[in-house]
Amino acid sequence: MFEATFNQASILKQVLEATKDLVNDANWDCSAEGIALQAMDSSHVSLVSLSLRGDELASYRCENQISLGINMNTMTKILKCAENNDRTIIRADDDADVMVFVFESEGRDKTSKYEMKLMDIDSEHLGIPEQEYSATVQMSSKEFSRIVRDLSTIGENVEITVDKEGITFGAKGESGSGTVSLKSNPSVDEGSSNITIDLTDSVKLNFALRYLTFFTKAAPLSDNVSLSLSADVPLMVEYAIGDVGFIRYYLAPKIDD
Amino acid sequence: KKKQASIANFFKK
């Protein structure tokens, strides 16, 4: 039996918003430790990895490991039936073919219950190697969303350069080009870009903005985002989910043909 | 010209 209780529906709603455009169907792998999901997008360009720790949830139990095959769009629709502040319980019996959702209103005077059919999903599980990155940049998640949105009006790809000056995002298109640079500046002045850069080697890599746009759907989960880069390996974009866990996205670089 | 790499090329199956 698997059962997880979230004090508010909003975390699950936000997790689904952050994944449903990238992944249609995914196995939610539930164990005694918590909930994990790993899935590639349909083009196999990017990978999303979600982790929610059971001991940081309002309550959690999972006696036997269970993989719950979920259509992300269906789950998104069911979660829309909950108010953000509803206490939310998700539950599945061992060998169940449905997941049960219970939403309790703040005043406990309204309870809604939904059942969602589970699916058999054949998914490849990739081993993500431990990686020391040449550069890790922490910045405002809103700022990152803004830069991705702005540069998407210029071109399809972004060149990200990190050196000791800071981080620069650049895009080129048929009609022009644009760059946005953020200086590495430990000042805590109001209105400063407030980024921190952990750098061992300068890096310059190219990525498809289309996928970064999908990743920025996770911005409501966290005020900050961290970008980790090394030459010739996938970019890792991480949003913390409070103390409960994280959502990490990996994006393969564009390479010279 | 740059081409898109696949994520599966980087992570072990």
PDB file of C-alpha atoms in Angstrom:
ATOM      1  CA  MET A   1       0.000   0.000   0.000  1.00  0.00           C
ATOM      2  CA  PHE A   2       1.225   3.434  -0.973  1.00  0.00           C
ATOM      3  CA  GLU A   3      -0.182   6.616   0.563  1.00  0.00           C
ATOM      4  CA  ALA A   4       1.241  10.144   0.568  1.00  0.00           C
ATOM      5  CA  THR A   5      -0.367  13.199   2.132  1.00  0.00           C
ATOM      6  CA  PHE A   6       0.473  16.740   1.022  1.00  0.00           C
ATOM      7  CA  ASN A   7      -0.625  19.626   3.255  1.00  0.00           C
ATOM      8  CA  GLN A   8      -1.454  21.596   0.138  1.00  0.00           C
ATOM      9  CA  ALA A   9      -2.402  20.511  -3.380  1.00  0.00           C
ATOM     10  CA  SER A  10      -0.278  23.314  -4.800  1.00  0.00           C
ATOM     11  CA  ILE A  11       3.024  21.396  -4.670  1.00  0.00           C
ATOM     12  CA  LEU A  12       1.603  18.556  -6.753  1.00  0.00           C
ATOM     13  CA  LYS A  13      -0.117  20.995  -9.092  1.00  0.00           C
ATOM     14  CA  GLN A  14       3.172  22.820  -9.638  1.00  0.00           C
ATOM     15  CA  VAL A  15       5.116  19.569 -10.126  1.00  0.00           C
ATOM     16  CA  LEU A  16       2.656  18.520 -12.819  1.00  0.00           C
ATOM     17  CA  GLU A  17       2.818  21.923 -14.529  1.00  0.00           C
ATOM     18  CA  ALA A  18       6.608  21.544 -14.514  1.00  0.00           C
ATOM     19  CA  THR A  19       6.583  18.129 -16.199  1.00  0.00           C
ATOM     20  CA  LYS A  20       3.440  17.612 -18.266  1.00  0.00           C
ATOM     21  CA  ASP A  21       4.634  19.525 -21.353  1.00  0.00           C
ATOM     22  CA  LEU A  22       7.828  17.472 -21.489  1.00  0.00           C
ATOM     23  CA  VAL A  23       6.537  14.013 -20.578  1.00  0.00           C
ATOM     24  CA  ASN A  24       3.223  12.412 -21.556  1.00  0.00           C
ATOM     25  CA  ASP A  25       3.371   9.240 -19.482  1.00  0.00           C
ATOM     26  CA  ALA A  26       5.733   8.383 -16.644  1.00  0.00           C
ATOM     27  CA  ASN A  27       6.226   5.818 -13.925  1.00  0.00           C
ATOM     28  CA  TRP A  28       6.057   7.261 -10.411  1.00  0.00           C
ATOM     29  CA  ASP A  29       8.428   4.949  -8.539  1.00  0.00           C
ATOM     30  CA  CYS A  30       7.379   4.819  -4.899  1.00  0.00           C
ATOM     31  CA  SER A  31       9.552   3.275  -2.188  1.00  0.00           C
ATOM     32  CA  ALA A  32       9.951   3.584   1.579  1.00  0.00           C
ATOM     33  CA  GLU A  33      12.161   6.666   0.981  1.00  0.00           C
ATOM     34  CA  GLY A  34       9.737   8.560  -1.187  1.00  0.00           C
ATOM     35  CA  ILE A  35       8.574   9.214  -4.715  1.00  0.00           C
ATOM     36  CA  ALA A  36      10.897   9.336  -7.707  1.00  0.00           C
ATOM     37  CA  LEU A  37      10.195   9.920 -11.361  1.00  0.00           C
ATOM     38  CA  GLN A  38      12.630   9.830 -14.227  1.00  0.00           C
ATOM     39  CA  ALA A  39      11.566  10.337 -17.818  1.00  0.00           C
ATOM     40  CA  MET A  40      12.916  11.512 -21.156  1.00  0.00           C
ATOM     41  CA  ASP A  41      10.943  13.765 -23.441  1.00  0.00           C
ATOM     42  CA  SER A  42       9.620  12.067 -26.587  1.00  0.00           C
ATOM     43  CA  SER A  43      12.593  13.309 -28.676  1.00  0.00           C
ATOM     44  CA  HIS A  44      15.116  11.957 -26.142  1.00  0.00           C
ATOM     45  CA  VAL A  45      16.852  15.324 -25.966  1.00  0.00           C
ATOM     46  CA  SER A  46      16.147  16.048 -22.311  1.00  0.00           C
ATOM     47  CA  LEU A  47      15.461  14.149 -19.124  1.00  0.00           C
ATOM     48  CA  VAL A  48      13.494  15.136 -16.042  1.00  0.00           C
ATOM     49  CA  SER A  49      14.199  13.708 -12.611  1.00  0.00           C
ATOM     50  CA  LEU A  50      11.826  14.374  -9.722  1.00  0.00           C
ATOM     51  CA  SER A  51      12.440  13.400  -6.107  1.00  0.00           C
ATOM     52  CA  LEU A  52      10.038  13.852  -3.175  1.00  0.00           C
ATOM     53  CA  ARG A  53      11.154  12.597   0.249  1.00  0.00           C
ATOM     54  CA  GLY A  54       8.482  10.769   2.161  1.00  0.00           C
ATOM     55  CA  ASP A  55       9.701  11.925   5.594  1.00  0.00           C
ATOM     56  CA  GLU A  56       9.218  15.579   4.592  1.00  0.00           C
ATOM     57  CA  LEU A  57       5.592  15.080   3.580  1.00  0.00           C
ATOM     58  CA  ALA A  58       2.645  15.488   5.954  1.00  0.00           C
ATOM     59  CA  SER A  59       2.453  11.706   6.074  1.00  0.00           C
ATOM     60  CA  TYR A  60       3.877   8.925   3.988  1.00  0.00           C
ATOM     61  CA  ARG A  61       3.796   5.141   3.854  1.00  0.00           C
ATOM     62  CA  CYS A  62       4.940   2.668   1.253  1.00  0.00           C
ATOM     63  CA  GLU A  63       5.586  -0.906   2.404  1.00  0.00           C
ATOM     64  CA  ASN A  64       6.414  -2.390  -0.984  1.00  0.00           C
ATOM     65  CA  GLN A  65       8.116  -0.695  -3.891  1.00  0.00           C
ATOM     66  CA  ILE A  66       5.547   0.138  -6.508  1.00  0.00           C
ATOM     67  CA  SER A  67       5.700   1.750  -9.949  1.00  0.00           C
ATOM     68  CA  LEU A  68       2.598   3.738 -10.788  1.00  0.00           C
ATOM     69  CA  GLY A  69       2.171   4.381 -14.508  1.00  0.00           C
ATOM     70  CA  ILE A  70       0.603   7.787 -14.854  1.00  0.00           C
ATOM     71  CA  ASN A  71      -0.672   9.842 -17.769  1.00  0.00           C
ATOM     72  CA  MET A  72       0.567  13.258 -16.742  1.00  0.00           C
ATOM     73  CA  ASN A  73      -2.200  15.137 -18.541  1.00  0.00           C
ATOM     74  CA  THR A  74      -4.916  13.142 -16.793  1.00  0.00           C
ATOM     75  CA  MET A  75      -3.277  13.723 -13.402  1.00  0.00           C
ATOM     76  CA  THR A  76      -3.014  17.453 -14.181  1.00  0.00           C
ATOM     77  CA  LYS A  77      -6.743  17.557 -14.918  1.00  0.00           C
ATOM     78  CA  ILE A  78      -7.635  15.729 -11.696  1.00  0.00           C
ATOM     79  CA  LEU A  79      -5.418  18.053  -9.628  1.00  0.00           C
ATOM     80  CA  LYS A  80      -7.256  21.013 -11.152  1.00  0.00           C
ATOM     81  CA  CYS A  81     -10.277  19.725  -9.204  1.00  0.00           C
ATOM     82  CA  ALA A  82      -8.414  20.630  -5.980  1.00  0.00           C
ATOM     83  CA  GLU A  83      -8.052  24.081  -4.462  1.00  0.00           C
ATOM     84  CA  ASN A  84      -4.426  25.106  -3.863  1.00  0.00           C
ATOM     85  CA  ASN A  85      -4.848  24.826  -0.086  1.00  0.00           C
ATOM     86  CA  ASP A  86      -6.672  21.484  -0.068  1.00  0.00           C
ATOM     87  CA  ARG A  87      -4.989  18.740   1.919  1.00  0.00           C
ATOM     88  CA  THR A  88      -4.252  16.118  -0.720  1.00  0.00           C
ATOM     89  CA  ILE A  89      -3.869  12.379  -0.287  1.00  0.00           C
ATOM     90  CA  ILE A  90      -2.718  10.109  -3.109  1.00  0.00           C
ATOM     91  CA  ARG A  91      -3.102   6.387  -2.569  1.00  0.00           C
ATOM     92  CA  ALA A  92      -2.696   3.099  -4.431  1.00  0.00           C
ATOM     93  CA  ASP A  93      -2.993  -0.485  -3.233  1.00  0.00           C
ATOM     94  CA  ASP A  94      -0.296  -2.976  -4.216  1.00  0.00           C
ATOM     95  CA  ASP A  95      -1.184  -4.314  -7.694  1.00  0.00           C
ATOM     96  CA  ALA A  96      -3.873  -1.646  -7.985  1.00  0.00           C
ATOM     97  CA  ASP A  97      -4.996  -0.433 -11.381  1.00  0.00           C
ATOM     98  CA  VAL A  98      -6.128   2.954 -10.056  1.00  0.00           C
ATOM     99  CA  MET A  99      -4.677   5.811  -8.040  1.00  0.00           C
ATOM    100  CA  VAL A 100      -7.050   7.442  -5.566  1.00  0.00           C
ATOM    101  CA  PHE A 101      -6.974  11.195  -4.930  1.00  0.00           C
ATOM    102  CA  VAL A 102      -8.653  12.689  -1.860  1.00  0.00           C
ATOM    103  CA  PHE A 103      -8.929  16.467  -1.546  1.00  0.00           C
ATOM    104  CA  GLU A 104      -9.997  17.963   1.791  1.00  0.00           C
ATOM    105  CA  SER A 105     -10.894  21.644   1.980  1.00  0.00           C
ATOM    106  CA  GLU A 106      -9.172  23.868   4.556  1.00  0.00           C
ATOM    107  CA  GLY A 107     -12.277  23.880   6.757  1.00  0.00           C
ATOM    108  CA  ARG A 108     -12.536  20.057   6.385  1.00  0.00           C
ATOM    109  CA  ASP A 109     -16.169  20.562   5.342  1.00  0.00           C
ATOM    110  CA  LYS A 110     -15.695  19.381   1.767  1.00  0.00           C
ATOM    111  CA  THR A 111     -14.065  16.134   0.681  1.00  0.00           C
ATOM    112  CA  SER A 112     -13.615  15.138  -2.949  1.00  0.00           C
ATOM    113  CA  LYS A 113     -12.448  11.746  -4.134  1.00  0.00           C
ATOM    114  CA  TYR A 114     -11.259  10.850  -7.614  1.00  0.00           C
ATOM    115  CA  GLU A 115      -9.891   7.669  -9.122  1.00  0.00           C
ATOM    116  CA  MET A 116      -7.452   7.653 -12.011  1.00  0.00           C
ATOM    117  CA  LYS A 117      -6.704   4.566 -14.081  1.00  0.00           C
ATOM    118  CA  LEU A 118      -3.047   3.537 -14.031  1.00  0.00           C
ATOM    119  CA  MET A 119      -1.130   2.463 -17.129  1.00  0.00           C
ATOM    120  CA  ASP A 120       1.583  -0.053 -17.953  1.00  0.00           C
ATOM    121  CA  ILE A 121       4.528   2.047 -19.077  1.00  0.00           C
ATOM    122  CA  ASP A 122       7.675   0.547 -20.521  1.00  0.00           C
ATOM    123  CA  SER A 123      10.334   3.092 -19.737  1.00  0.00           C
ATOM    124  CA  GLU A 124      14.083   3.078 -20.011  1.00  0.00           C
ATOM    125  CA  HIS A 125      15.811   4.021 -16.786  1.00  0.00           C
ATOM    126  CA  LEU A 126      19.068   5.832 -17.424  1.00  0.00           C
ATOM    127  CA  GLY A 127      21.935   5.967 -14.956  1.00  0.00           C
ATOM    128  CA  ILE A 128      22.844   9.598 -14.309  1.00  0.00           C
ATOM    129  CA  PRO A 129      26.554   9.691 -13.411  1.00  0.00           C
ATOM    130  CA  GLU A 130      27.835  11.808 -10.525  1.00  0.00           C
ATOM    131  CA  GLN A 131      29.303  14.841 -12.204  1.00  0.00           C
ATOM    132  CA  GLU A 132      31.663  17.565 -11.022  1.00  0.00           C
ATOM    133  CA  TYR A 133      30.597  20.623 -12.981  1.00  0.00           C
ATOM    134  CA  SER A 134      32.956  23.343 -14.239  1.00  0.00           C
ATOM    135  CA  ALA A 135      30.413  26.019 -13.395  1.00  0.00           C
ATOM    136  CA  THR A 136      27.328  26.196 -11.181  1.00  0.00           C
ATOM    137  CA  VAL A 137      25.245  29.350 -11.298  1.00  0.00           C
ATOM    138  CA  GLN A 138      22.526  30.144  -8.752  1.00  0.00           C
ATOM    139  CA  MET A 139      20.104  32.808  -9.848  1.00  0.00           C
ATOM    140  CA  SER A 140      16.535  33.986  -9.505  1.00  0.00           C
ATOM    141  CA  SER A 141      14.168  31.533 -11.177  1.00  0.00           C
ATOM    142  CA  LYS A 142      12.035  34.456 -12.384  1.00  0.00           C
ATOM    143  CA  GLU A 143      15.085  36.073 -13.990  1.00  0.00           C
ATOM    144  CA  PHE A 144      16.021  32.829 -15.726  1.00  0.00           C
ATOM    145  CA  SER A 145      12.455  32.464 -17.081  1.00  0.00           C
ATOM    146  CA  ARG A 146      12.571  36.035 -18.320  1.00  0.00           C
ATOM    147  CA  ILE A 147      15.888  35.560 -20.156  1.00  0.00           C
ATOM    148  CA  VAL A 148      14.708  32.325 -21.792  1.00  0.00           C
ATOM    149  CA  ARG A 149      11.493  34.026 -22.890  1.00  0.00           C
ATOM    150  CA  ASP A 150      13.261  37.129 -24.208  1.00  0.00           C
ATOM    151  CA  LEU A 151      15.913  35.252 -26.178  1.00  0.00           C
ATOM    152  CA  SER A 152      13.280  32.894 -27.630  1.00  0.00           C
ATOM    153  CA  THR A 153      11.965  35.904 -29.557  1.00  0.00           C
ATOM    154  CA  ILE A 154      15.365  36.137 -31.288  1.00  0.00           C
ATOM    155  CA  GLY A 155      16.428  32.587 -32.066  1.00  0.00           C
ATOM    156  CA  GLU A 156      16.036  28.876 -31.464  1.00  0.00           C
ATOM    157  CA  ASN A 157      19.283  28.320 -29.578  1.00  0.00           C
ATOM    158  CA  VAL A 158      21.104  29.976 -26.734  1.00  0.00           C
ATOM    159  CA  GLU A 159      24.834  30.090 -26.190  1.00  0.00           C
ATOM    160  CA  ILE A 160      25.595  30.112 -22.465  1.00  0.00           C
ATOM    161  CA  THR A 161      29.016  31.372 -21.423  1.00  0.00           C
ATOM    162  CA  VAL A 162      30.194  31.299 -17.823  1.00  0.00           C
ATOM    163  CA  ASP A 163      33.501  32.871 -16.822  1.00  0.00           C
ATOM    164  CA  LYS A 164      34.769  34.853 -13.870  1.00  0.00           C
ATOM    165  CA  GLU A 165      32.965  37.973 -15.101  1.00  0.00           C
ATOM    166  CA  GLY A 166      29.579  36.288 -14.875  1.00  0.00           C
ATOM    167  CA  ILE A 167      27.133  34.471 -17.122  1.00  0.00           C
ATOM    168  CA  THR A 168      26.100  35.508 -20.621  1.00  0.00           C
ATOM    169  CA  PHE A 169      23.174  34.163 -22.606  1.00  0.00           C
ATOM    170  CA  GLY A 170      23.264  34.872 -26.341  1.00  0.00           C
ATOM    171  CA  ALA A 171      20.893  34.096 -29.203  1.00  0.00           C
ATOM    172  CA  LYS A 172      21.123  34.702 -32.954  1.00  0.00           C
ATOM    173  CA  GLY A 173      18.328  34.540 -35.471  1.00  0.00           C
ATOM    174  CA  GLU A 174      17.519  35.487 -39.052  1.00  0.00           C
ATOM    175  CA  SER A 175      16.420  38.956 -38.026  1.00  0.00           C
ATOM    176  CA  GLY A 176      19.024  39.795 -35.409  1.00  0.00           C
ATOM    177  CA  SER A 177      20.758  38.799 -32.227  1.00  0.00           C
ATOM    178  CA  GLY A 178      20.655  39.443 -28.501  1.00  0.00           C
ATOM    179  CA  THR A 179      22.728  38.882 -25.388  1.00  0.00           C
ATOM    180  CA  VAL A 180      21.946  39.128 -21.689  1.00  0.00           C
ATOM    181  CA  SER A 181      24.834  39.257 -19.210  1.00  0.00           C
ATOM    182  CA  LEU A 182      24.591  38.931 -15.451  1.00  0.00           C
ATOM    183  CA  LYS A 183      27.600  39.930 -13.415  1.00  0.00           C
ATOM    184  CA  SER A 184      28.792  37.734 -10.630  1.00  0.00           C
ATOM    185  CA  ASN A 185      28.359  40.107  -7.731  1.00  0.00           C
ATOM    186  CA  PRO A 186      28.071  39.135  -4.092  1.00  0.00           C
ATOM    187  CA  SER A 187      26.440  42.491  -3.227  1.00  0.00           C
ATOM    188  CA  VAL A 188      23.090  42.160  -1.516  1.00  0.00           C
ATOM    189  CA  ASP A 189      21.779  45.500  -2.797  1.00  0.00           C
ATOM    190  CA  GLU A 190      18.087  45.573  -3.550  1.00  0.00           C
ATOM    191  CA  GLY A 191      17.582  45.227  -7.260  1.00  0.00           C
ATOM    192  CA  SER A 192      20.929  43.609  -7.957  1.00  0.00           C
ATOM    193  CA  SER A 193      20.813  40.448 -10.026  1.00  0.00           C
ATOM    194  CA  ASN A 194      21.935  38.506  -6.955  1.00  0.00           C
ATOM    195  CA  ILE A 195      23.590  35.555  -8.611  1.00  0.00           C
ATOM    196  CA  THR A 196      26.341  33.358  -7.288  1.00  0.00           C
ATOM    197  CA  ILE A 197      28.781  31.524  -9.509  1.00  0.00           C
ATOM    198  CA  ASP A 198      30.893  28.585  -8.458  1.00  0.00           C
ATOM    199  CA  LEU A 199      33.525  28.274 -11.180  1.00  0.00           C
ATOM    200  CA  THR A 200      36.474  25.965 -11.744  1.00  0.00           C
ATOM    201  CA  ASP A 201      36.716  26.367 -15.545  1.00  0.00           C
ATOM    202  CA  SER A 202      35.105  28.748 -17.996  1.00  0.00           C
ATOM    203  CA  VAL A 203      32.481  27.072 -20.187  1.00  0.00           C
ATOM    204  CA  LYS A 204      30.609  27.909 -23.370  1.00  0.00           C
ATOM    205  CA  LEU A 205      27.791  25.642 -24.538  1.00  0.00           C
ATOM    206  CA  ASN A 206      24.801  25.765 -26.885  1.00  0.00           C
ATOM    207  CA  PHE A 207      21.285  24.609 -26.042  1.00  0.00           C
ATOM    208  CA  ALA A 208      17.841  24.566 -27.643  1.00  0.00           C
ATOM    209  CA  LEU A 209      15.648  27.283 -26.084  1.00  0.00           C
ATOM    210  CA  ARG A 210      12.547  25.155 -26.742  1.00  0.00           C
ATOM    211  CA  TYR A 211      13.544  22.796 -23.928  1.00  0.00           C
ATOM    212  CA  LEU A 212      14.702  25.515 -21.541  1.00  0.00           C
ATOM    213  CA  THR A 213      11.234  27.013 -21.976  1.00  0.00           C
ATOM    214  CA  PHE A 214       9.709  23.714 -20.764  1.00  0.00           C
ATOM    215  CA  PHE A 215      12.068  23.722 -17.756  1.00  0.00           C
ATOM    216  CA  THR A 216      11.068  27.237 -16.700  1.00  0.00           C
ATOM    217  CA  LYS A 217       7.538  25.932 -16.001  1.00  0.00           C
ATOM    218  CA  ALA A 218       9.067  24.817 -12.675  1.00  0.00           C
ATOM    219  CA  ALA A 219       9.748  28.423 -11.575  1.00  0.00           C
ATOM    220  CA  PRO A 220       6.677  28.583  -9.256  1.00  0.00           C
ATOM    221  CA  LEU A 221       8.271  25.787  -7.166  1.00  0.00           C
ATOM    222  CA  SER A 222      11.291  27.844  -6.129  1.00  0.00           C
ATOM    223  CA  ASP A 223      12.609  31.417  -6.035  1.00  0.00           C
ATOM    224  CA  ASN A 224      15.992  30.168  -7.183  1.00  0.00           C
ATOM    225  CA  VAL A 225      17.299  27.959  -9.916  1.00  0.00           C
ATOM    226  CA  SER A 226      20.736  26.457 -10.311  1.00  0.00           C
ATOM    227  CA  LEU A 227      22.405  25.867 -13.680  1.00  0.00           C
ATOM    228  CA  SER A 228      25.324  23.433 -13.757  1.00  0.00           C
ATOM    229  CA  LEU A 229      27.540  23.226 -16.819  1.00  0.00           C
ATOM    230  CA  SER A 230      30.617  21.397 -18.035  1.00  0.00           C
ATOM    231  CA  ALA A 231      32.043  21.121 -21.533  1.00  0.00           C
ATOM    232  CA  ASP A 232      30.421  18.402 -23.666  1.00  0.00           C
ATOM    233  CA  VAL A 233      27.962  17.142 -21.046  1.00  0.00           C
ATOM    234  CA  PRO A 234      24.255  17.858 -20.480  1.00  0.00           C
ATOM    235  CA  LEU A 235      23.250  21.035 -18.686  1.00  0.00           C
ATOM    236  CA  MET A 236      21.558  20.390 -15.335  1.00  0.00           C
ATOM    237  CA  VAL A 237      18.827  22.821 -14.290  1.00  0.00           C
ATOM    238  CA  GLU A 238      17.650  22.302 -10.703  1.00  0.00           C
ATOM    239  CA  TYR A 239      14.713  23.724  -8.772  1.00  0.00           C
ATOM    240  CA  ALA A 240      14.484  22.808  -5.093  1.00  0.00           C
ATOM    241  CA  ILE A 241      11.009  21.894  -3.817  1.00  0.00           C
ATOM    242  CA  GLY A 242      11.305  23.341  -0.302  1.00  0.00           C
ATOM    243  CA  ASP A 243      12.793  20.683   1.997  1.00  0.00           C
ATOM    244  CA  VAL A 244      10.771  17.990   0.249  1.00  0.00           C
ATOM    245  CA  GLY A 245      12.961  17.357  -2.768  1.00  0.00           C
ATOM    246  CA  PHE A 246      13.887  18.680  -6.180  1.00  0.00           C
ATOM    247  CA  ILE A 247      13.136  18.646  -9.846  1.00  0.00           C
ATOM    248  CA  ARG A 248      16.184  18.381 -12.092  1.00  0.00           C
ATOM    249  CA  TYR A 249      16.242  18.720 -15.825  1.00  0.00           C
ATOM    250  CA  TYR A 250      19.096  17.545 -18.036  1.00  0.00           C
ATOM    251  CA  LEU A 251      19.495  18.905 -21.541  1.00  0.00           C
ATOM    252  CA  ALA A 252      21.915  17.506 -24.119  1.00  0.00           C
ATOM    253  CA  PRO A 253      24.036  20.233 -25.711  1.00  0.00           C
ATOM    254  CA  LYS A 254      24.004  21.205 -29.372  1.00  0.00           C
ATOM    255  CA  ILE A 255      27.239  19.948 -30.865  1.00  0.00           C
ATOM    256  CA  ASP A 256      29.219  20.881 -33.986  1.00  0.00           C
ATOM    257  CA  ASP A 257      28.056  18.871 -36.958  1.00  0.00           C
TER     258      ASP A 257
ATOM    259  CA  LYS B   1      25.925  24.308 -38.075  1.00  0.00           C
ATOM    260  CA  LYS B   2      25.161  22.586 -34.784  1.00  0.00           C
ATOM    261  CA  LYS B   3      23.136  19.448 -34.294  1.00  0.00           C
ATOM    262  CA  GLN B   4      21.141  18.300 -31.305  1.00  0.00           C
ATOM    263  CA  ALA B   5      22.686  15.483 -29.288  1.00  0.00           C
ATOM    264  CA  SER B   6      20.500  12.847 -27.616  1.00  0.00           C
ATOM    265  CA  ILE B   7      20.457  12.698 -23.824  1.00  0.00           C
ATOM    266  CA  ALA B   8      20.740   8.891 -23.977  1.00  0.00           C
ATOM    267  CA  ASN B   9      24.260   9.282 -25.436  1.00  0.00           C
ATOM    268  CA  PHE B  10      25.416  10.770 -22.143  1.00  0.00           C
ATOM    269  CA  PHE B  11      23.671   8.613 -19.581  1.00  0.00           C
ATOM    270  CA  LYS B  12      24.204   4.874 -19.231  1.00  0.00           C
ATOM    271  CA  LYS B  13      21.349   2.503 -19.895  1.00  0.00           C
TER     272      LYS B  13
END
